[in-house]
DNA sequence: TAGATTGTTAATCGATTAACAATC
DNA sequence: TAGATTGTTAATCGATTAACAATC
C-alpha cells in the first residue's frame, strides 16, 4: 500500500542483468591486468558462465557500447561499469558487531576499490570497546545513532548475532542510516525509506546442503565417477 | 559438451522455488518457538515477503501437504523441509584459510543445526598452524588432500585470499572433495564432477552500491521523504 | 573485401499471479 | 453449515536465446 516502489521496473535494467554486472566487472579487471585491450561478448561470457547473447543484452542497458566486428574496449567498459554500479562513489559506513565476521569485513581487501569506507565500529562487549582495528576505535553501541548522524553515515553493516540485529537496525534508522547490509539471519523491520540487503549465509548453506543430498543419491547409483 | 547437466531440470523443483525454501524454514523455526502449531500460506508469505500463492506453489514440490481450510502443520512442515534440504544429513567439511572469515564460519552458531561439521582446518601461515580453534587443530595446507581423503570429507570451504583459491581448489579435488563452498572472489576451474557454490561478497557490495547511487539520485529530487 | 562481432528483434522458455473448485 | 484455506489450472508477465541485418 501507499507508494509501492516498482522494484522490477527501476531504471530500465532488469534484476537478473544487474546481478551479472559485477561478474563482468571482475573479469574486466583481470583482462586489464593481462593487458587485454579488447574483449568480445563471447569471451566475457565464457569466463563468467553466461551466453554471449545475454552478455550483450546485459551490456546494452549501459549507454557505453561495443564496436561491431571488434568487441568492447576493456578499459572504458570497466569505467562505465564502475560508474553504473556506483563503485566510484564513496560509501561511508558504520559497522556494528566486531566479532570474527565483522573483523573479516573490516579488513577485506578490495572493499576500498569498491568505494566502501568503514568509518565507525560499534560493539556492546566492554572487552571489545576501545580496541583499535584498522585505525578505527570500537565504540559502545549506545553511541551508534549519535555518531552515525554526526558523521553523516548513510550505510550500516550489521554483523551481530540474530537476537541483537533488530535493535541495532532501529538504532541505525534513528541515526539517519538509509541502507543496511545485514549479515544477521533475521528479517528486519524498518521504514520503507530504508533499504535492506540481506546476506543470509545459513540459507546459502541450506542450498548447498540440498545439492549434496541430491548428489549423494547419484553417488549411490554410480560410485566413483 | 559431454554430459551437460540439466541444472534447471533437476528433481522437479525450480531454482527460484528452491531458494525460497530456507526462508520458510527459518520462519517455521520461529513459529515453533512461539508455540504456533499451524501456519497458513498467507502468514508464511507475509513474514518472508512472498505472495501466498507462490508459497503454496513452492511447497507443492514437497510431498508434505497442507490441509485445506486449515493451513500447514508447523512441525511436520519444518521436518519435511529439513529432510528435503538435507539439513538432517551430516555434512563433514574441511576449511582452508583460518583468517577472520574462516574463524567466523568455524564459530558460526547454528551451522550445526544445519548439519555442517567442520572437521579439519588448514592454513599456510606457520603462526596459525598448530592453533586449536573450537577443539580443532590447524594443519598445514600441504596435508589437505591426504587428510581430506583419510577423513572421507566431501565438502571443502575456501576462505583464503583470491590468489590462493585455485591452488586450494586443486588440492581439494585431489583429496576427493565433491563440493566446494567458495568465499574467495574467483571463478574456480574444477572437474564437472565437483560442484562449486560461490559466495561473492564483493559482488553483493556492488549491488548495494548500485542501489545507493540510484537512491541518492532520488534524494536530489525529493529531499527528506 | 572478407571476416568478425555487435545491437536488437522475434520466438521460446520459464516463473509469477489470479482465480477457483475441492476440502476441511 | 459457513468460513477458511489449500492445491492447481490458466493467464500473464518476464527472461533467455537464436538469428540476423548493420557495421567495423
Short mmCIF file of C-alpha atoms (C1' of nucleotides) in Angstrom, two decimals:
data_model
loop_
_atom_site.label_atom_id
_atom_site.label_comp_id
_atom_site.label_asym_id
_atom_site.label_seq_id
_atom_site.Cartn_x
_atom_site.Cartn_y
_atom_site.Cartn_z
CA UNK A 1 0.00 0.00 0.00
CA UNK A 2 0.94 3.68 -0.28
CA UNK A 3 3.77 4.43 -2.67
CA UNK A 4 4.68 0.91 -3.60
CA UNK A 5 8.05 1.04 -5.23
CA UNK A 6 8.21 -0.75 -8.57
CA UNK A 7 11.40 -2.66 -7.91
CA UNK A 8 11.42 -4.70 -11.10
CA UNK A 9 10.87 -1.57 -13.05
CA UNK A 10 13.66 0.63 -11.79
CA UNK A 11 15.81 2.40 -14.31
CA UNK A 12 15.29 0.04 -17.21
CA UNK A 13 17.77 -2.63 -16.23
CA UNK A 14 16.38 -5.93 -15.05
CA UNK A 15 17.36 -7.54 -11.79
CA UNK A 16 18.98 -10.63 -13.32
CA UNK A 17 21.01 -8.46 -15.67
CA UNK A 18 22.09 -6.19 -12.84
CA UNK A 19 23.25 -9.16 -10.82
CA UNK A 20 25.55 -10.28 -13.58
CA UNK A 21 27.29 -6.95 -14.00
CA UNK A 22 29.67 -7.31 -11.03
CA UNK A 23 30.93 -10.57 -12.51
CA UNK A 24 31.67 -8.90 -15.80
CA UNK A 25 33.40 -6.12 -13.93
CA UNK A 26 35.72 -8.51 -12.14
CA UNK A 27 36.57 -10.23 -15.38
CA UNK A 28 37.40 -6.87 -16.93
CA UNK A 29 39.80 -6.09 -14.09
CA UNK A 30 41.55 -9.37 -14.83
CA UNK A 31 41.65 -8.54 -18.52
CA UNK A 32 43.25 -5.21 -17.70
CA UNK A 33 45.92 -6.96 -15.65
CA UNK A 34 46.55 -9.35 -18.51
CA UNK A 35 46.98 -6.35 -20.78
CA UNK A 36 43.98 -7.10 -22.99
CA UNK A 37 42.54 -4.02 -24.64
CA UNK A 38 39.51 -5.57 -26.28
CA UNK A 39 37.10 -8.25 -25.16
CA UNK A 40 34.25 -9.87 -27.05
CA UNK A 41 30.90 -10.81 -25.60
CA UNK A 42 31.77 -14.44 -26.32
CA UNK A 43 34.93 -14.25 -24.25
CA UNK A 44 33.32 -12.27 -21.45
CA UNK A 45 30.58 -14.86 -21.42
CA UNK A 46 32.73 -17.96 -21.41
CA UNK A 47 34.79 -16.71 -18.48
CA UNK A 48 31.75 -15.84 -16.43
CA UNK A 49 29.41 -18.64 -17.44
CA UNK A 50 26.91 -16.54 -19.36
CA UNK A 51 25.81 -16.97 -23.00
CA UNK A 52 27.25 -14.32 -25.31
CA UNK A 53 23.84 -13.04 -26.38
CA UNK A 54 22.95 -12.44 -22.78
CA UNK A 55 26.17 -10.58 -22.13
CA UNK A 56 25.35 -8.25 -24.99
CA UNK A 57 21.79 -7.80 -23.78
CA UNK A 58 23.02 -7.01 -20.28
CA UNK A 59 25.58 -4.51 -21.51
CA UNK A 60 23.05 -2.85 -23.78
CA UNK A 61 21.47 -1.34 -20.66
CA UNK A 62 24.64 0.71 -20.23
CA UNK A 63 24.96 3.50 -22.73
CA UNK A 64 28.58 2.55 -23.42
CA UNK A 65 28.55 0.25 -26.41
CA UNK A 66 30.88 -2.10 -28.19
CA UNK A 67 32.14 -1.93 -31.73
CA UNK A 68 30.60 -4.36 -34.25
CA UNK A 69 33.21 -6.64 -35.70
CA UNK A 70 35.63 -5.79 -32.92
CA UNK A 71 34.27 -6.09 -29.40
CA UNK A 72 34.26 -3.99 -26.26
CA UNK A 73 37.01 -1.68 -25.11
CA UNK A 74 38.12 -3.22 -21.83
CA UNK A 75 39.08 -0.05 -20.01
CA UNK A 76 36.14 2.08 -20.99
CA UNK A 77 33.69 -0.71 -20.28
CA UNK A 78 35.25 -1.20 -16.85
CA UNK A 79 34.99 2.52 -16.20
CA UNK A 80 31.39 2.55 -17.34
CA UNK A 81 30.57 -0.32 -15.01
CA UNK A 82 32.27 1.39 -12.07
CA UNK A 83 30.15 4.41 -12.74
CA UNK A 84 26.96 2.45 -13.28
CA UNK A 85 27.42 0.33 -10.18
CA UNK A 86 28.38 3.38 -8.15
CA UNK A 87 31.77 1.95 -7.25
CA UNK A 88 33.40 5.32 -7.72
CA UNK A 89 31.01 6.90 -5.26
CA UNK A 90 32.40 6.88 -1.74
CA UNK A 91 30.17 4.96 0.61
CA UNK A 92 30.78 5.73 4.26
CA UNK A 93 29.62 3.02 6.61
CA UNK A 94 29.21 2.18 10.26
CA UNK A 95 29.68 -1.44 11.27
CA UNK A 96 28.10 -2.95 14.35
CA UNK A 97 29.32 -6.23 15.79
CA UNK A 98 33.08 -6.58 15.91
CA UNK A 99 33.27 -10.37 16.04
CA UNK A 100 35.10 -12.52 13.55
CA UNK A 101 32.74 -11.71 10.72
CA UNK A 102 32.88 -8.01 11.45
CA UNK A 103 36.66 -8.10 11.55
CA UNK A 104 36.71 -10.03 8.30
CA UNK A 105 34.68 -7.32 6.59
CA UNK A 106 36.71 -4.50 8.12
CA UNK A 107 39.90 -5.97 6.77
CA UNK A 108 38.51 -7.25 3.49
CA UNK A 109 40.98 -6.15 0.86
CA UNK A 110 39.34 -4.71 -2.20
CA UNK A 111 36.38 -3.14 -0.45
CA UNK A 112 38.18 0.18 -0.80
CA UNK A 113 38.31 -0.34 -4.55
CA UNK A 114 34.52 -0.68 -4.46
CA UNK A 115 34.24 2.63 -2.67
CA UNK A 116 33.38 1.28 0.75
CA UNK A 117 34.85 3.06 3.74
CA UNK A 118 34.02 1.79 7.20
CA UNK A 119 34.33 4.87 9.39
CA UNK A 120 32.96 3.72 12.70
CA UNK A 121 32.83 0.46 14.63
CA UNK A 122 30.47 -0.46 17.43
CA UNK A 123 30.10 -3.32 19.84
CA UNK A 124 28.43 -3.93 23.15
CA UNK A 125 31.16 -6.08 24.69
CA UNK A 126 33.25 -3.96 27.12
CA UNK A 127 36.31 -6.05 26.28
CA UNK A 128 35.98 -5.13 22.61
CA UNK A 129 35.10 -1.47 23.11
CA UNK A 130 38.21 0.67 22.94
CA UNK A 131 40.13 -1.70 20.71
CA UNK A 132 41.51 -0.13 17.57
CA UNK A 133 41.06 -2.05 14.35
CA UNK A 134 42.49 -0.79 11.09
CA UNK A 135 42.96 2.56 12.76
CA UNK A 136 39.34 2.71 13.84
CA UNK A 137 38.31 2.58 17.51
CA UNK A 138 35.43 0.40 18.65
CA UNK A 139 32.73 2.49 20.33
CA UNK A 140 29.89 1.39 22.60
CA UNK A 141 26.79 0.59 20.62
CA UNK A 142 24.66 3.09 22.51
CA UNK A 143 26.59 5.85 20.77
CA UNK A 144 25.64 4.44 17.38
CA UNK A 145 22.82 6.75 16.38
CA UNK A 146 24.55 9.89 17.63
CA UNK A 147 27.86 9.14 15.96
CA UNK A 148 26.25 7.94 12.74
CA UNK A 149 24.26 11.14 12.50
CA UNK A 150 27.29 13.23 13.35
CA UNK A 151 29.41 11.59 10.66
CA UNK A 152 26.59 11.64 8.14
CA UNK A 153 26.98 7.93 7.51
CA UNK A 154 24.36 6.51 5.14
CA UNK A 155 25.18 2.81 5.26
CA UNK A 156 25.05 0.45 8.21
CA UNK A 157 26.57 -3.01 8.34
CA UNK A 158 25.12 -5.47 10.82
CA UNK A 159 27.33 -8.35 11.96
CA UNK A 160 25.81 -9.04 15.36
CA UNK A 161 24.07 -12.25 16.43
CA UNK A 162 20.49 -12.73 15.25
CA UNK A 163 18.97 -11.78 18.58
CA UNK A 164 20.53 -8.31 18.62
CA UNK A 165 20.03 -7.38 14.98
CA UNK A 166 16.59 -5.77 15.18
CA UNK A 167 17.65 -3.45 18.00
CA UNK A 168 20.74 -2.43 16.06
CA UNK A 169 18.65 -1.77 12.98
CA UNK A 170 16.40 0.50 15.00
CA UNK A 171 19.39 2.47 16.24
CA UNK A 172 20.66 2.77 12.69
CA UNK A 173 17.36 4.12 11.46
CA UNK A 174 17.40 6.58 14.35
CA UNK A 175 20.88 7.62 13.29
CA UNK A 176 19.69 8.52 9.81
CA UNK A 177 21.09 5.48 8.04
CA UNK A 178 19.41 4.80 4.72
CA UNK A 179 20.78 1.41 3.69
CA UNK A 180 21.57 -1.65 5.78
CA UNK A 181 23.77 -4.57 4.81
CA UNK A 182 22.52 -7.26 7.13
CA UNK A 183 24.56 -10.38 7.84
CA UNK A 184 22.39 -11.49 10.74
CA UNK A 185 19.94 -14.27 9.87
CA UNK A 186 16.81 -12.26 10.63
CA UNK A 187 14.31 -10.31 8.61
CA UNK A 188 14.48 -6.71 9.82
CA UNK A 189 11.54 -4.40 10.33
CA UNK A 190 12.47 -0.92 9.13
CA UNK A 191 10.65 2.00 7.47
CA UNK A 192 10.10 1.77 3.72
CA UNK A 193 12.63 4.53 3.19
CA UNK A 194 15.43 2.27 4.43
CA UNK A 195 16.83 -0.35 2.07
CA UNK A 196 17.99 -3.65 3.49
CA UNK A 197 20.24 -6.05 1.67
CA UNK A 198 20.32 -9.47 3.26
CA UNK A 199 23.36 -11.70 3.33
CA UNK A 200 21.94 -14.96 4.54
CA UNK A 201 24.76 -17.41 4.85
CA UNK A 202 22.75 -20.09 6.58
CA UNK A 203 20.25 -20.03 3.73
CA UNK A 204 23.15 -20.48 1.34
CA UNK A 205 24.34 -23.44 3.38
CA UNK A 206 20.88 -24.94 3.12
CA UNK A 207 21.10 -24.71 -0.67
CA UNK A 208 24.49 -26.36 -0.67
CA UNK A 209 23.12 -28.98 1.67
CA UNK A 210 20.24 -29.71 -0.67
CA UNK A 211 22.60 -30.14 -3.54
CA UNK A 212 24.84 -32.50 -1.60
CA UNK A 213 21.93 -34.65 -0.60
CA UNK A 214 20.78 -34.94 -4.20
CA UNK A 215 24.27 -35.68 -5.41
CA UNK A 216 24.83 -38.33 -2.81
CA UNK A 217 21.82 -40.14 -4.23
CA UNK A 218 23.54 -40.10 -7.56
CA UNK A 219 26.65 -41.45 -5.86
CA UNK A 220 24.75 -44.42 -4.55
CA UNK A 221 24.00 -45.43 -8.11
CA UNK A 222 27.29 -44.69 -9.81
CA UNK A 223 30.09 -44.83 -7.29
CA UNK A 224 33.44 -43.32 -8.19
CA UNK A 225 32.79 -41.19 -11.28
CA UNK B 1 29.86 -30.53 -24.31
CA UNK B 2 29.84 -34.12 -22.99
CA UNK B 3 27.43 -34.84 -20.19
CA UNK B 4 25.87 -31.45 -19.84
CA UNK B 5 23.93 -31.47 -16.61
CA UNK B 6 20.40 -30.11 -16.88
CA UNK B 7 20.57 -27.84 -13.87
CA UNK B 8 17.18 -26.18 -14.28
CA UNK B 9 15.58 -29.54 -14.69
CA UNK B 10 16.75 -31.35 -11.60
CA UNK B 11 14.23 -33.13 -9.46
CA UNK B 12 11.17 -31.13 -10.44
CA UNK B 13 11.67 -28.15 -8.17
CA UNK B 14 12.62 -24.90 -9.82
CA UNK B 15 15.62 -22.90 -8.76
CA UNK B 16 13.67 -19.82 -7.60
CA UNK B 17 11.38 -22.02 -5.51
CA UNK B 18 14.31 -23.87 -4.01
CA UNK B 19 15.94 -20.62 -3.00
CA UNK B 20 12.90 -19.57 -1.03
CA UNK B 21 12.65 -22.77 0.99
CA UNK B 22 15.36 -21.89 3.54
CA UNK B 23 13.49 -18.69 4.35
CA UNK B 24 10.31 -20.59 5.02
CA UNK B 25 12.28 -22.99 7.14
CA UNK B 26 13.63 -20.24 9.35
CA UNK B 27 10.18 -18.79 9.78
CA UNK B 28 8.89 -22.19 10.81
CA UNK B 29 11.58 -22.44 13.49
CA UNK B 30 10.39 -19.11 14.83
CA UNK B 31 6.80 -20.29 14.73
CA UNK B 32 7.78 -23.35 16.74
CA UNK B 33 9.43 -21.16 19.35
CA UNK B 34 6.31 -19.02 19.51
CA UNK B 35 4.30 -22.16 20.07
CA UNK B 36 2.29 -21.93 16.85
CA UNK B 37 1.05 -25.29 15.64
CA UNK B 38 -0.45 -24.21 12.34
CA UNK B 39 0.64 -21.67 9.77
CA UNK B 40 -1.16 -20.52 6.63
CA UNK B 41 0.48 -19.77 3.30
CA UNK B 42 -0.64 -16.17 3.74
CA UNK B 43 1.16 -15.86 7.06
CA UNK B 44 4.26 -17.68 5.88
CA UNK B 45 4.29 -15.37 2.89
CA UNK B 46 3.82 -12.10 4.71
CA UNK B 47 6.67 -12.84 7.12
CA UNK B 48 9.05 -13.78 4.33
CA UNK B 49 7.99 -11.33 1.65
CA UNK B 50 6.49 -13.84 -0.76
CA UNK B 51 2.91 -13.89 -2.18
CA UNK B 52 0.75 -16.61 -0.65
CA UNK B 53 0.10 -18.29 -3.99
CA UNK B 54 3.80 -18.61 -4.54
CA UNK B 55 4.35 -20.10 -1.11
CA UNK B 56 1.79 -22.76 -1.91
CA UNK B 57 3.34 -23.42 -5.29
CA UNK B 58 6.77 -23.74 -3.73
CA UNK B 59 5.57 -26.09 -1.02
CA UNK B 60 3.69 -28.20 -3.54
CA UNK B 61 7.06 -29.55 -4.70
CA UNK B 62 7.40 -31.22 -1.32
CA UNK B 63 5.14 -34.22 -0.88
CA UNK B 64 4.05 -32.99 2.56
CA UNK B 65 0.90 -31.02 2.07
CA UNK B 66 -1.28 -28.64 3.98
CA UNK B 67 -4.88 -29.06 4.98
CA UNK B 68 -7.48 -27.05 3.01
CA UNK B 69 -9.35 -24.70 5.26
CA UNK B 70 -6.72 -25.04 7.97
CA UNK B 71 -3.14 -24.49 6.86
CA UNK B 72 0.17 -26.27 7.29
CA UNK B 73 1.29 -28.18 10.35
CA UNK B 74 4.31 -26.22 11.53
CA UNK B 75 6.32 -29.08 12.95
CA UNK B 76 5.80 -31.57 10.18
CA UNK B 77 6.46 -28.97 7.52
CA UNK B 78 9.69 -27.99 9.27
CA UNK B 79 10.69 -31.63 9.44
CA UNK B 80 9.86 -32.11 5.79
CA UNK B 81 11.99 -29.12 4.86
CA UNK B 82 14.91 -30.36 6.94
CA UNK B 83 14.70 -33.61 5.09
CA UNK B 84 14.26 -32.03 1.68
CA UNK B 85 17.11 -29.58 2.16
CA UNK B 86 19.31 -32.32 3.58
CA UNK B 87 19.77 -30.49 6.86
CA UNK B 88 19.48 -33.72 8.79
CA UNK B 89 22.27 -35.26 6.75
CA UNK B 90 25.65 -34.75 8.40
CA UNK B 91 28.00 -32.82 6.17
CA UNK B 92 31.63 -33.18 7.13
CA UNK B 93 33.81 -30.35 5.88
CA UNK B 94 37.39 -29.19 5.66
CA UNK B 95 38.02 -25.47 5.85
CA UNK B 96 41.07 -23.81 4.34
CA UNK B 97 42.09 -20.30 5.34
CA UNK B 98 41.85 -19.60 9.04
CA UNK B 99 41.64 -15.81 8.84
CA UNK B 100 38.80 -13.76 10.26
CA UNK B 101 36.26 -15.06 7.78
CA UNK B 102 37.33 -18.65 8.34
CA UNK B 103 37.08 -18.18 12.09
CA UNK B 104 33.68 -16.60 11.70
CA UNK B 105 32.40 -19.64 9.84
CA UNK B 106 34.00 -22.09 12.26
CA UNK B 107 32.27 -20.48 15.18
CA UNK B 108 29.01 -19.68 13.41
CA UNK B 109 26.28 -20.78 15.79
CA UNK B 110 23.54 -22.70 14.08
CA UNK B 111 25.68 -24.34 11.44
CA UNK B 112 25.49 -27.50 13.50
CA UNK B 113 21.71 -27.33 13.31
CA UNK B 114 22.08 -27.34 9.53
CA UNK B 115 24.17 -30.48 9.72
CA UNK B 116 27.52 -28.86 8.98
CA UNK B 117 30.53 -30.20 10.86
CA UNK B 118 33.90 -28.68 10.16
CA UNK B 119 36.33 -31.48 10.95
CA UNK B 120 39.64 -30.13 9.72
CA UNK B 121 41.26 -26.72 9.41
CA UNK B 122 44.15 -25.75 7.18
CA UNK B 123 46.31 -22.71 6.72
CA UNK B 124 49.68 -21.94 5.25
CA UNK B 125 50.78 -19.40 7.87
CA UNK B 126 53.19 -21.06 10.35
CA UNK B 127 51.91 -18.78 13.10
CA UNK B 128 48.39 -20.09 12.59
CA UNK B 129 49.29 -23.75 12.12
CA UNK B 130 49.04 -25.60 15.39
CA UNK B 131 46.45 -23.30 16.90
CA UNK B 132 43.39 -25.05 18.19
CA UNK B 133 40.04 -23.50 17.31
CA UNK B 134 36.80 -24.94 18.61
CA UNK B 135 38.73 -28.04 19.52
CA UNK B 136 40.11 -28.45 16.04
CA UNK B 137 43.83 -28.03 15.29
CA UNK B 138 45.00 -26.02 12.29
CA UNK B 139 47.09 -28.17 9.95
CA UNK B 140 49.50 -27.13 7.21
CA UNK B 141 47.73 -26.81 3.88
CA UNK B 142 50.02 -29.31 2.18
CA UNK B 143 48.37 -32.03 4.24
CA UNK B 144 44.97 -31.07 2.88
CA UNK B 145 44.42 -33.73 0.25
CA UNK B 146 45.81 -36.54 2.39
CA UNK B 147 43.79 -35.64 5.46
CA UNK B 148 40.63 -34.94 3.50
CA UNK B 149 40.87 -38.31 1.83
CA UNK B 150 41.63 -40.02 5.12
CA UNK B 151 38.63 -38.44 6.85
CA UNK B 152 36.38 -39.03 3.85
CA UNK B 153 35.38 -35.39 3.83
CA UNK B 154 33.11 -34.46 0.91
CA UNK B 155 32.83 -30.71 1.36
CA UNK B 156 35.56 -28.08 1.19
CA UNK B 157 35.23 -24.49 2.36
CA UNK B 158 37.60 -21.94 0.86
CA UNK B 159 38.26 -18.78 2.84
CA UNK B 160 41.71 -17.91 1.53
CA UNK B 161 42.61 -14.77 -0.44
CA UNK B 162 41.72 -14.75 -4.15
CA UNK B 163 45.23 -15.51 -5.29
CA UNK B 164 45.47 -18.78 -3.39
CA UNK B 165 41.99 -20.13 -4.07
CA UNK B 166 42.62 -22.02 -7.30
CA UNK B 167 45.53 -23.94 -5.79
CA UNK B 168 43.45 -24.84 -2.78
CA UNK B 169 40.62 -26.00 -5.01
CA UNK B 170 43.04 -28.28 -6.87
CA UNK B 171 44.19 -29.82 -3.60
CA UNK B 172 40.60 -30.35 -2.57
CA UNK B 173 39.77 -32.12 -5.81
CA UNK B 174 42.87 -34.25 -5.30
CA UNK B 175 41.62 -35.08 -1.81
CA UNK B 176 38.35 -36.42 -3.17
CA UNK B 177 36.20 -33.46 -2.23
CA UNK B 178 32.97 -33.26 -4.22
CA UNK B 179 31.53 -29.88 -3.28
CA UNK B 180 33.24 -26.57 -2.65
CA UNK B 181 31.83 -23.57 -0.84
CA UNK B 182 33.98 -20.78 -2.18
CA UNK B 183 34.23 -17.42 -0.41
CA UNK B 184 37.19 -16.24 -2.47
CA UNK B 185 36.29 -13.82 -5.25
CA UNK B 186 37.49 -16.02 -8.09
CA UNK B 187 35.89 -18.39 -10.52
CA UNK B 188 37.39 -21.81 -9.90
CA UNK B 189 38.36 -24.32 -12.53
CA UNK B 190 37.42 -27.81 -11.35
CA UNK B 191 36.20 -31.04 -12.96
CA UNK B 192 32.50 -31.26 -13.83
CA UNK B 193 32.02 -33.80 -11.09
CA UNK B 194 32.78 -31.16 -8.46
CA UNK B 195 30.09 -28.69 -7.51
CA UNK B 196 31.10 -25.14 -6.58
CA UNK B 197 28.89 -22.74 -4.72
CA UNK B 198 30.14 -19.19 -4.89
CA UNK B 199 29.74 -16.69 -2.09
CA UNK B 200 30.74 -13.46 -3.73
CA UNK B 201 30.58 -10.74 -1.15
CA UNK B 202 32.22 -8.08 -3.29
CA UNK B 203 29.61 -8.67 -5.98
CA UNK B 204 26.97 -8.20 -3.33
CA UNK B 205 28.60 -4.96 -2.29
CA UNK B 206 28.48 -3.82 -5.90
CA UNK B 207 24.73 -4.41 -5.94
CA UNK B 208 24.30 -2.46 -2.73
CA UNK B 209 26.48 0.24 -4.19
CA UNK B 210 24.33 0.45 -7.30
CA UNK B 211 21.25 0.82 -5.21
CA UNK B 212 22.75 3.57 -3.09
CA UNK B 213 23.78 5.52 -6.14
CA UNK B 214 20.28 5.32 -7.59
CA UNK B 215 18.68 6.26 -4.31
CA UNK B 216 20.91 9.25 -3.88
CA UNK B 217 19.67 10.49 -7.25
CA UNK B 218 16.14 10.21 -5.97
CA UNK B 219 17.22 12.15 -2.89
CA UNK B 220 18.44 15.01 -5.03
CA UNK B 221 14.92 15.42 -6.43
CA UNK B 222 12.80 14.83 -3.37
CA UNK B 223 14.84 15.63 -0.32
CA UNK B 224 13.66 14.32 3.03
CA UNK B 225 10.84 11.91 2.14
"C1'" DT C 1 36.86 -7.01 -49.48
"C1'" DA C 2 36.05 -10.91 -46.20
"C1'" DG C 3 35.59 -11.99 -41.55
"C1'" DA C 4 34.09 -10.88 -37.17
"C1'" DT C 5 31.13 -9.17 -33.84
"C1'" DT C 6 27.78 -6.00 -32.34
"C1'" DG C 7 22.78 -4.44 -31.06
"C1'" DT C 8 18.25 -5.81 -31.41
"C1'" DT C 9 14.17 -8.27 -32.88
"C1'" DA C 10 11.16 -12.18 -32.51
"C1'" DA C 11 10.48 -16.76 -30.68
"C1'" DT C 12 10.90 -19.62 -26.86
"C1'" DC C 13 11.01 -20.74 -22.48
"C1'" DG C 14 10.14 -20.29 -17.55
"C1'" DA C 15 8.22 -18.01 -13.42
"C1'" DT C 16 4.62 -15.48 -11.14
"C1'" DT C 17 -0.01 -14.48 -10.21
"C1'" DA C 18 -5.10 -14.68 -10.12
"C1'" DA C 19 -8.78 -17.35 -9.64
"C1'" DC C 20 -11.46 -21.06 -8.12
"C1'" DA C 21 -13.10 -25.84 -7.33
"C1'" DA C 22 -12.08 -29.04 -3.74
"C1'" DT C 23 -11.84 -29.80 1.01
"C1'" DC C 24 -11.59 -29.37 5.85
"C1'" DT D 1 -23.34 -25.42 7.81
"C1'" DA D 2 -20.40 -21.25 6.84
"C1'" DG D 3 -15.86 -19.74 6.61
"C1'" DA D 4 -11.26 -20.54 5.58
"C1'" DT D 5 -7.56 -22.18 3.08
"C1'" DT D 6 -5.48 -25.48 0.19
"C1'" DG D 7 -3.64 -27.38 -4.50
"C1'" DT D 8 -3.75 -26.49 -9.14
"C1'" DT D 9 -5.08 -24.61 -13.57
"C1'" DA D 10 -4.80 -20.96 -16.92
"C1'" DA D 11 -3.37 -16.32 -17.94
"C1'" DT D 12 0.11 -13.06 -17.55
"C1'" DC D 13 4.33 -11.48 -17.21
"C1'" DG D 14 9.36 -11.52 -17.66
"C1'" DA D 15 13.85 -13.53 -19.01
"C1'" DT D 16 16.62 -16.13 -22.16
"C1'" DT D 17 18.03 -17.46 -26.59
"C1'" DA D 18 18.55 -17.72 -31.65
"C1'" DA D 19 19.06 -15.35 -35.52
"C1'" DC D 20 20.46 -11.78 -38.46
"C1'" DA D 21 20.94 -7.14 -40.51
"C1'" DA D 22 24.10 -3.49 -39.54
"C1'" DT D 23 28.71 -2.23 -39.01
"C1'" DC D 24 33.53 -2.13 -38.36
#
